[in-house]
Coordinates of C-alpha atoms in Angstrom, one line a residue:
Chain A
M10 CA 11.3 4.3 50.2
E11 CA 14.8 4.7 48.8
N12 CA 14.6 3.9 45.1
S13 CA 18.1 4.9 43.9
K14 CA 21.8 4.8 44.7
K15 CA 25.0 5.8 43.0
S16 CA 26.7 3.1 40.8
N17 CA 30.5 2.7 40.6
K18 CA 30.4 4.9 37.4
G19 CA 28.8 7.7 39.4
E20 CA 25.4 7.2 37.6
T21 CA 22.2 7.2 39.6
K22 CA 21.1 3.6 39.6
I23 CA 17.3 3.2 39.5
N24 CA 15.5 0.0 40.4
K25 CA 14.7 -1.7 37.1
S26 CA 11.0 -2.0 38.0
D27 CA 10.8 1.8 38.2
I28 CA 11.5 2.1 34.4
I29 CA 9.9 0.8 31.3
A30 CA 11.6 1.6 28.0
S31 CA 11.9 -0.4 24.8
R32 CA 12.3 -0.1 21.1
K33 CA 12.3 -2.5 18.2
T34 CA 13.4 -1.8 14.6
C35 CA 12.9 -3.3 11.2
S36 CA 13.2 -2.3 7.5
A37 CA 10.5 0.3 7.0
D38 CA 7.9 -0.4 4.3
G39 CA 4.9 1.5 5.6
T40 CA 2.5 2.0 2.8
G41 CA -1.1 2.4 4.0
L42 CA -3.5 5.2 4.5
S43 CA -5.7 5.3 7.6
H44 CA -8.9 5.2 5.6
Y45 CA -8.1 2.4 3.2
V46 CA -7.8 -1.3 3.2
L47 CA -5.3 -2.6 5.7
M48 CA -2.9 -4.6 3.7
D49 CA -2.2 -7.6 5.7
K50 CA 1.3 -8.9 5.2
K51 CA 0.2 -12.5 5.2
T52 CA -2.1 -12.1 2.3
K53 CA 0.6 -12.9 -0.3
Chain B
M25 CA 39.3 30.4 12.3
P26 CA 35.6 29.7 12.6
H27 CA 34.6 26.2 13.5
N28 CA 31.2 24.5 14.0
K29 CA 32.0 22.4 17.1
I30 CA 29.3 23.0 19.7
P31 CA 31.0 23.9 23.0
S32 CA 28.9 21.5 25.1
T33 CA 29.6 18.0 26.2
G34 CA 25.9 17.0 25.8
R35 CA 26.1 15.6 29.2
Y36 CA 23.1 17.3 30.7
V37 CA 19.5 16.8 29.8
N38 CA 17.7 19.8 28.5
S39 CA 20.7 22.1 28.1
G40 CA 23.5 22.6 25.7
S41 CA 23.7 19.8 23.2
G42 CA 22.1 17.3 25.6
P43 CA 18.9 15.6 24.7
T44 CA 15.6 17.4 25.2
I45 CA 13.7 15.1 27.4
Q46 CA 10.1 16.2 28.0
P47 CA 8.1 14.7 30.9
I48 CA 4.5 14.1 30.0
D49 CA 1.6 13.2 32.3
I50 CA 0.0 10.1 30.8
G51 CA -2.8 9.9 33.3
H52 CA -1.3 6.8 35.0
P53 CA -1.4 6.5 38.8
H54 CA 2.3 5.4 39.0
Y55 CA 4.1 6.3 35.8
V56 CA 5.0 9.4 34.0
G57 CA 6.3 9.5 30.4
L58 CA 9.7 10.8 29.3
V59 CA 10.1 11.5 25.6
D60 CA 12.9 12.8 23.4
A61 CA 10.5 13.8 20.6
D62 CA 13.2 14.3 17.9
T63 CA 14.2 10.6 18.1
A64 CA 10.8 9.2 19.2
F65 CA 12.6 7.8 22.3
W66 CA 10.3 7.2 25.2
S67 CA 10.4 5.7 28.6
L68 CA 8.0 5.3 31.5
V69 CA 9.3 6.2 34.9
R70 CA 7.7 5.8 38.3
R71 CA 6.7 9.2 39.5
D72 CA 8.8 9.0 42.6
S73 CA 11.9 8.2 40.6
L74 CA 11.6 11.0 38.1
S75 CA 14.2 13.4 39.5
D76 CA 16.7 10.6 39.9
V77 CA 16.3 9.5 36.4
L78 CA 16.8 13.0 35.0
R79 CA 19.9 13.5 37.1
D80 CA 22.4 11.1 35.7
S81 CA 20.9 7.7 35.4
A82 CA 21.8 4.5 33.7
L83 CA 18.7 4.9 31.6
L84 CA 19.9 8.2 30.1
T85 CA 23.4 6.9 29.7
S86 CA 22.1 3.9 27.7
Y87 CA 19.9 6.2 25.7
M88 CA 22.7 8.6 24.9
R89 CA 24.6 5.6 23.4
K90 CA 21.7 5.0 21.1
R91 CA 20.5 8.5 20.4
E92 CA 22.3 9.0 17.1
S93 CA 21.1 5.7 15.7
F94 CA 17.5 6.5 16.8
R95 CA 17.8 9.9 15.1
K96 CA 19.1 8.3 11.9
E97 CA 16.3 5.7 12.0
M98 CA 13.6 8.4 12.2
H99 CA 15.2 10.4 9.5
R100 CA 15.2 7.3 7.1
L101 CA 11.6 6.6 8.0
R102 CA 10.5 10.3 7.5
F103 CA 12.6 11.2 4.5
G104 CA 14.0 8.0 2.9
L105 CA 11.1 6.0 1.8
K106 CA 10.1 5.5 -1.8
P107 CA 6.5 4.9 -3.0
S108 CA 5.5 1.3 -3.0
A109 CA 1.7 1.6 -3.1
V110 CA -0.9 3.3 -5.3
Y111 CA -4.5 4.1 -4.5
F112 CA -6.2 3.6 -7.8
N113 CA -9.6 5.1 -8.5
I114 CA -10.9 3.3 -11.6
T115 CA -14.1 5.3 -11.6
E116 CA -15.3 8.7 -10.5
R117 CA -18.8 7.4 -9.8
C118 CA -20.3 6.1 -6.7
N119 CA -23.7 4.6 -6.0
L120 CA -23.7 6.2 -2.6
N121 CA -23.8 9.8 -1.4
C122 CA -22.1 9.6 2.0
R123 CA -22.2 12.9 3.9
Y124 CA -18.5 13.1 4.6
C125 CA -17.0 11.9 1.3
Y126 CA -14.0 13.9 0.2
I127 CA -14.8 13.4 -3.5
P128 CA -17.0 16.1 -4.9
G129 CA -20.7 15.1 -5.3
D130 CA -20.9 16.0 -9.0
M131 CA -17.9 13.8 -9.8
R132 CA -19.4 10.9 -7.9
R133 CA -22.8 11.3 -9.5
N134 CA -22.0 12.1 -13.1
G135 CA -18.3 11.1 -13.4
K136 CA -16.6 8.7 -15.8
H137 CA -15.1 5.2 -15.5
M138 CA -11.5 4.7 -16.6
S139 CA -11.6 2.4 -19.7
E140 CA -10.3 -1.2 -19.3
D141 CA -7.5 -0.4 -21.9
K142 CA -6.5 2.7 -19.9
V143 CA -6.5 0.7 -16.6
I144 CA -4.1 -1.8 -18.2
E145 CA -1.9 0.9 -19.7
A146 CA -1.7 2.6 -16.3
L147 CA -0.8 -0.6 -14.5
R148 CA 1.9 -1.4 -17.1
T149 CA 3.4 2.1 -16.5
L150 CA 3.3 1.6 -12.7
K151 CA 4.9 -1.9 -13.1
Q152 CA 7.8 -0.4 -15.1
Y153 CA 8.2 2.4 -12.5
F154 CA 8.3 0.1 -9.5
N155 CA 10.6 -2.3 -11.3
K156 CA 13.1 0.5 -11.4
T157 CA 12.6 2.0 -8.0
I158 CA 11.8 -0.5 -5.3
D159 CA 13.6 -3.5 -3.9
R160 CA 12.8 -6.7 -5.8
K161 CA 11.8 -8.4 -2.6
L162 CA 9.0 -6.0 -2.1
V163 CA 5.8 -6.4 -4.1
P164 CA 4.1 -3.1 -4.8
K165 CA 0.5 -2.6 -3.7
I166 CA -2.4 -1.4 -5.7
I167 CA -5.6 -0.6 -3.8
F168 CA -8.7 0.0 -5.9
H169 CA -10.6 2.6 -4.1
G170 CA -13.4 5.0 -4.6
A171 CA -15.7 6.4 -5.4
E172 CA -16.9 2.8 -5.8
P173 CA -14.5 0.5 -7.7
L174 CA -17.0 -2.3 -8.2
L175 CA -19.0 0.0 -10.5
N176 CA -16.2 -0.7 -13.0
K177 CA -16.0 -4.4 -12.1
K178 CA -15.0 -5.8 -15.5
A179 CA -11.9 -3.5 -15.7
L180 CA -11.0 -4.4 -12.1
F181 CA -11.3 -8.2 -12.6
T182 CA -9.2 -7.9 -15.8
A183 CA -6.5 -5.9 -14.0
I184 CA -6.3 -8.4 -11.1
E185 CA -6.1 -11.4 -13.6
K186 CA -3.5 -9.7 -15.7
F187 CA -1.2 -8.3 -13.0
G188 CA -1.6 -10.8 -10.2
K189 CA 2.1 -11.6 -10.1
D190 CA 3.2 -8.0 -10.3
F191 CA 1.2 -6.4 -7.5
T192 CA -0.5 -7.2 -4.2
F193 CA -4.1 -6.0 -4.6
G194 CA -6.7 -4.6 -2.3
V195 CA -10.3 -3.3 -2.9
Q196 CA -12.2 -0.9 -0.7
T197 CA -15.9 -1.2 -1.3
N198 CA -19.2 0.0 0.1
T199 CA -20.5 -3.6 -0.5
V200 CA -23.6 -2.7 -2.6
L201 CA -22.2 -4.7 -5.5
L202 CA -20.1 -7.2 -3.5
D203 CA -22.0 -10.4 -4.4
A204 CA -21.0 -14.0 -3.9
E205 CA -19.3 -14.2 -7.3
T206 CA -17.2 -11.1 -6.7
V207 CA -16.2 -12.3 -3.2
A208 CA -15.2 -15.7 -4.6
F209 CA -13.1 -14.1 -7.3
L210 CA -11.3 -11.7 -4.9
K211 CA -10.7 -14.5 -2.3
S212 CA -9.3 -16.8 -5.0
K213 CA -6.8 -14.0 -5.9
K214 CA -6.0 -13.3 -2.3
V215 CA -7.1 -9.7 -2.6
S216 CA -7.5 -7.7 0.6
I217 CA -11.0 -6.5 1.0
G218 CA -12.0 -3.4 3.0
I219 CA -15.7 -2.8 3.6
S220 CA -17.2 0.4 4.9
L221 CA -19.7 0.4 7.8
D222 CA -20.3 3.1 10.4
G223 CA -22.2 1.4 13.2
P224 CA -24.0 -1.6 14.5
T225 CA -27.6 -0.7 13.4
A226 CA -29.3 0.4 10.3
G227 CA -30.5 3.5 12.1
I228 CA -27.0 4.7 12.8
V229 CA -25.4 3.6 9.5
N230 CA -28.0 5.0 7.2
K231 CA -27.7 8.5 8.7
T232 CA -24.4 9.0 6.9
R233 CA -24.2 6.3 4.3
A234 CA -27.1 6.1 1.8
S235 CA -27.8 6.0 -1.9
W236 CA -28.6 9.1 -3.9
S237 CA -32.3 8.3 -3.4
G238 CA -31.7 8.0 0.4
E239 CA -31.8 4.2 0.7
G240 CA -29.5 2.9 3.4
V241 CA -26.8 0.3 3.0
F242 CA -26.8 -1.6 6.2
E243 CA -28.5 -4.7 4.8
H244 CA -26.0 -4.9 2.0
V245 CA -23.1 -4.8 4.4
M246 CA -24.6 -7.5 6.6
K247 CA -24.8 -9.8 3.6
A248 CA -21.2 -9.0 2.6
M249 CA -19.9 -9.7 6.1
E250 CA -21.5 -13.2 6.0
L251 CA -19.7 -13.9 2.7
L252 CA -16.4 -12.7 4.1
R253 CA -16.6 -14.6 7.4
S254 CA -13.5 -16.9 7.8
Y255 CA -11.5 -15.0 5.2
D256 CA -8.4 -13.6 6.9
A257 CA -7.7 -10.6 4.7
W258 CA -10.7 -8.3 5.2
S259 CA -11.4 -5.4 7.4
V260 CA -14.2 -3.0 8.3
I261 CA -13.6 0.7 8.0
C262 CA -15.8 3.0 10.1
T263 CA -15.8 6.8 9.8
V264 CA -16.3 8.3 13.2
T265 CA -18.6 11.4 13.3
T266 CA -21.0 13.1 15.7
E267 CA -23.6 10.7 14.3
N268 CA -22.0 7.4 15.4
M269 CA -19.4 8.1 18.1
R270 CA -21.6 7.2 21.0
S271 CA -22.2 3.8 19.5
L272 CA -18.5 2.9 19.1
P273 CA -18.3 0.5 22.1
G274 CA -21.5 -1.3 20.9
F275 CA -20.0 -1.3 17.4
V276 CA -16.9 -3.1 18.6
N277 CA -19.2 -5.7 20.2
F278 CA -21.0 -6.1 17.0
L279 CA -17.8 -6.5 14.9
H280 CA -16.4 -9.0 17.3
K281 CA -19.6 -11.0 17.3
N282 CA -19.4 -11.1 13.5
E283 CA -15.8 -12.4 13.6
V284 CA -14.3 -9.3 11.9
P285 CA -10.5 -9.7 12.3
T286 CA -9.6 -6.0 12.0
C287 CA -11.4 -2.7 11.9
L288 CA -10.3 0.9 11.5
L289 CA -12.2 3.5 13.5
N290 CA -11.1 6.6 11.7
V291 CA -12.3 10.0 12.8
V292 CA -13.8 11.9 9.9
R293 CA -11.5 13.8 7.6
C294 CA -12.6 17.4 7.4
T295 CA -11.1 18.3 4.0
L296 CA -14.4 19.3 2.5
P297 CA -16.9 21.6 4.2
S298 CA -19.7 19.0 4.2
A299 CA -17.7 16.7 6.5
R300 CA -17.1 19.5 9.0
K301 CA -20.8 19.6 9.9
I302 CA -20.4 16.2 11.5
K303 CA -17.0 16.7 13.0
P304 CA -16.9 15.5 16.6
D305 CA -15.3 17.4 19.5
D306 CA -11.8 16.0 20.3
A307 CA -12.3 15.2 24.0
V308 CA -15.7 13.7 23.5
V309 CA -14.7 11.5 20.6
A310 CA -11.6 10.4 22.4
R311 CA -13.7 9.3 25.4
H312 CA -16.0 7.1 23.2
F313 CA -13.0 5.8 21.2
I314 CA -11.2 4.7 24.3
D315 CA -14.4 3.1 25.6
A316 CA -14.5 1.1 22.4
L317 CA -10.8 0.1 22.9
E318 CA -11.6 -1.0 26.4
T319 CA -14.5 -3.0 25.1
S320 CA -12.2 -4.8 22.6
Y321 CA -9.9 -5.6 25.4
K322 CA -12.7 -7.1 27.5
L323 CA -13.9 -9.2 24.6
Y324 CA -10.4 -10.5 24.0
K325 CA -10.1 -11.5 27.6
E326 CA -13.4 -13.3 27.6
S327 CA -13.1 -15.0 24.2
G328 CA -9.4 -15.3 23.5
R329 CA -10.1 -13.7 20.0
K330 CA -8.9 -10.3 19.1
L331 CA -10.6 -7.6 17.2
V332 CA -7.7 -5.3 16.3
V333 CA -8.5 -1.6 16.0
G334 CA -5.9 -1.0 13.3
N335 CA -5.5 2.8 13.5
F336 CA -4.9 2.6 17.2
A337 CA -2.6 -0.4 16.9
N338 CA -0.6 1.7 14.5
I339 CA -0.1 4.4 17.1
L340 CA 1.0 1.8 19.6
I341 CA 3.5 0.5 17.0
S342 CA 4.7 4.0 16.3
I343 CA 5.8 4.0 19.9
L344 CA 7.1 0.5 20.3
A345 CA 8.8 0.1 16.8
P346 CA 8.5 3.2 14.7
T347 CA 9.7 1.6 11.5
A348 CA 7.1 -1.2 11.8
R349 CA 4.1 1.0 11.4
R350 CA 1.8 0.1 8.6
L351 CA -0.3 3.2 8.1
M352 CA 1.4 6.4 7.1
C353 CA -1.1 9.2 8.0
D354 CA 0.2 9.5 11.5
I355 CA 3.8 10.5 10.7
S356 CA 5.3 13.7 9.4
P357 CA 5.7 14.1 6.5
C358 CA 2.8 11.8 5.9
G359 CA 2.9 9.0 3.4
G360 CA 1.1 11.1 0.7
G361 CA 3.3 11.5 -2.3
R362 CA 6.3 9.7 -0.7
S363 CA 5.3 6.2 0.2
F364 CA 2.1 6.1 -1.9
F365 CA 0.2 8.3 -4.3
A366 CA -3.3 8.3 -5.8
L367 CA -4.3 7.8 -9.4
A368 CA -7.6 9.2 -10.5
P369 CA -9.8 7.9 -13.4
S370 CA -8.6 10.6 -15.7
G371 CA -5.0 9.5 -15.2
D372 CA -4.3 12.5 -13.0
I373 CA -2.0 11.7 -10.1
F374 CA -2.4 13.3 -6.6
P375 CA -0.3 12.8 -3.5
C376 CA -3.2 11.1 -1.8
S377 CA -6.9 10.3 -2.5
E378 CA -7.8 13.0 0.0
F379 CA -6.6 15.6 -2.6
I380 CA -8.5 14.2 -5.6
G381 CA -11.1 16.9 -6.0
L382 CA -8.5 19.6 -5.3
K383 CA -7.2 20.3 -8.7
H384 CA -4.3 22.4 -7.5
F385 CA -2.8 19.3 -6.0
K386 CA -2.6 17.5 -9.3
G387 CA 1.1 16.5 -9.9
G388 CA 0.7 15.4 -13.5
N389 CA -1.0 12.6 -15.6
I390 CA 0.2 9.1 -15.8
F391 CA -0.6 9.0 -19.6
K392 CA 1.4 12.2 -20.3
D393 CA 4.1 12.6 -17.7
S394 CA 6.7 10.4 -16.0
V395 CA 5.9 9.2 -12.5
K396 CA 9.4 10.3 -11.5
D397 CA 8.7 13.9 -12.6
I398 CA 5.2 13.9 -11.0
L399 CA 6.7 12.9 -7.6
K400 CA 9.0 15.9 -7.8
S401 CA 6.3 18.3 -8.9
G402 CA 5.3 21.5 -6.9
P403 CA 1.9 20.1 -5.7
F404 CA 3.6 17.0 -4.4
K405 CA 6.4 18.9 -2.7
L406 CA 3.7 20.9 -0.8
V407 CA 2.7 17.7 0.8
T408 CA 6.0 15.8 1.1
E409 CA 7.8 18.7 2.6
R410 CA 5.1 19.4 5.3
K411 CA 6.7 18.5 8.5
V412 CA 5.9 18.9 12.2
E413 CA 9.0 21.0 12.9
D414 CA 7.4 23.8 10.8
I415 CA 4.0 23.6 12.6
E416 CA 3.0 25.4 15.8
P417 CA 2.5 23.8 18.4
C418 CA 3.7 20.5 16.9
R419 CA 7.4 21.6 16.8
R420 CA 7.4 21.6 20.6
C421 CA 5.0 18.7 21.1
A422 CA 6.5 15.6 22.8
I423 CA 4.3 13.2 20.8
R424 CA 4.9 14.8 17.4
H425 CA 6.3 11.6 15.9
F426 CA 3.5 9.4 17.4
C427 CA 0.9 11.7 15.7
G428 CA 2.4 13.4 12.7
S429 CA -0.3 16.2 12.7
P430 CA -2.5 14.7 10.1
C431 CA -3.8 15.5 7.6
P432 CA -2.2 18.0 5.2
A433 CA -5.4 18.2 3.1
E434 CA -7.4 19.2 6.2
A435 CA -4.6 21.6 7.3
Y436 CA -4.6 23.3 3.9
E437 CA -8.4 23.3 3.2
M438 CA -9.8 23.7 6.7
N439 CA -7.1 25.5 8.7
G440 CA -5.6 27.7 6.1
G441 CA -2.2 26.3 5.2
M442 CA 0.3 23.5 5.2
N443 CA 2.0 24.9 8.3
K444 CA -1.2 24.5 10.3
T445 CA -2.3 21.4 12.3
G446 CA -4.9 19.0 11.1
S447 CA -8.4 18.7 12.7
F448 CA -7.9 16.5 15.7
C449 CA -4.9 17.5 17.8
G450 CA -6.6 16.7 21.1
F451 CA -7.8 13.3 19.9
Y452 CA -4.3 12.2 19.1
E453 CA -3.0 13.5 22.5
E454 CA -5.5 11.2 24.2
Q455 CA -4.6 8.2 22.0
A456 CA -0.9 8.6 22.7
R457 CA -1.5 8.9 26.4
Y458 CA -3.8 5.9 26.5
A459 CA -1.2 3.9 24.5
L460 CA 1.5 4.7 27.0
R461 CA -0.8 3.8 29.9
L462 CA -1.4 0.4 28.3
I463 CA 2.4 -0.1 28.0
A464 CA 2.8 0.9 31.6
D465 CA 0.3 -1.8 32.6
N466 CA 1.7 -4.4 30.1
K467 CA -1.6 -4.7 28.4
H468 CA -0.5 -3.4 25.0
T469 CA -0.1 -6.7 23.1
A470 CA -3.8 -7.4 23.5
F471 CA -4.3 -4.5 21.1
L472 CA -1.9 -5.6 18.4
W473 CA -2.0 -8.2 15.7
D474 CA -0.5 -11.6 16.7
G475 CA 3.0 -11.5 15.3
W476 CA 3.0 -7.7 14.9
D477 CA 6.8 -7.7 15.6
R478 CA 7.7 -10.5 13.2
G479 CA 10.9 -9.4 11.4
T480 CA 11.8 -6.7 14.0
K481 CA 14.9 -6.6 16.2
E482 CA 15.0 -5.3 19.7
I483 CA 17.5 -2.4 20.0
F484 CA 16.6 -1.0 23.4
N485 CA 15.1 -2.6 26.5
V486 CA 14.8 -1.5 30.1
I487 CA 12.0 -3.3 31.8

């Protein structure tokens, strides 16, 4: 099956279903150790 | 005239100044992983599209536009955080003698409590410190930890009463002294409660967790779980060893049946030699751990109710949204000494509780030295400057920012130095691969807290 072709910009265009990639971001406030109480944000 | 401009367009993957994209086999029938470890960028690509993606694809073009912002994000997360939590041991003593405890036995058996006055003085100092250093919107966290904090219950209650507006509190307990009155007080103050339990039966639990006279704790924990049912801020912490790893799937069933909202299935820390005697093999423990995760998924599908395995959820989050992670062991440098530190009953401060018992990691004393100076001390720098780039094989490992090569205490005490790996390299490899397989199959949200991404913003998406 042909999965890819060249776009107008010369990039190799891949079928979207062939790729999964995502990233989310937020202000980092990580505080916990793996062997301690998990501090649930909804507690306060 | 010399100049620093790199004579490469950065156009090509894996050469010149282009991104280093490592393909990794995740054990999935259709997808392979592509990771730029430096920025923690990942993608999953169908196996038969791999060469096209690497050639000059829209995916990589999109990534290259974001690469610098991802790099900066990871740098802030790894080097820009300030402490916002303290693990406060208000007593050296414990009423149990668990086989894997990282606090020396003599200290736990014959040690001292911190006096109530000193507890108050220490919290006052910490309040002043945090007032100057962290954003006013953030409430610093104090976690009373062990040894067994409820052995010094009066001081603990006074501290929570007096500083309830200044800190968010948590208590980690073995439950022996966790009676109805104590639970009612902690619930009324919205204190997070962590209880320790290593398996679904007395026979398993009592092998590793028993009193000094050998009496097991299983019945105490069962009573405590009944008192905590319906409270939404409690969790069960299980230390995984050779003694209980085979029971992990059954344990997950047990916890789900008892309506536990969150558990941590933490593989034993091997800082002290006694713990190494019950250290499981990486591949074997990974198999049982993943079986337990599969069990949690099946239970969720059957009942609609999740039992989140918090330490695994954290690895998933480290992939999906690196800055949203809650636990700070699985990142390099780890959180020890930079996003939290540990306060011992003597007032001595260590980068993490794991180091309490190792005197050469003492950074100073809260009653004698400034917290600011302690954080810059030599013992603290040993931990806060330990990074995967200086560790072999981590510096060339694709998943180095999903794992972090924990833990520095183990690396130093067990493996001979801060530039060594921790105890469970293979176990982390299996967890990261499993996490990526779940993402490939779009099952991952079943393993995360509802609302895990509240407050996050999507900055990259190709699905």
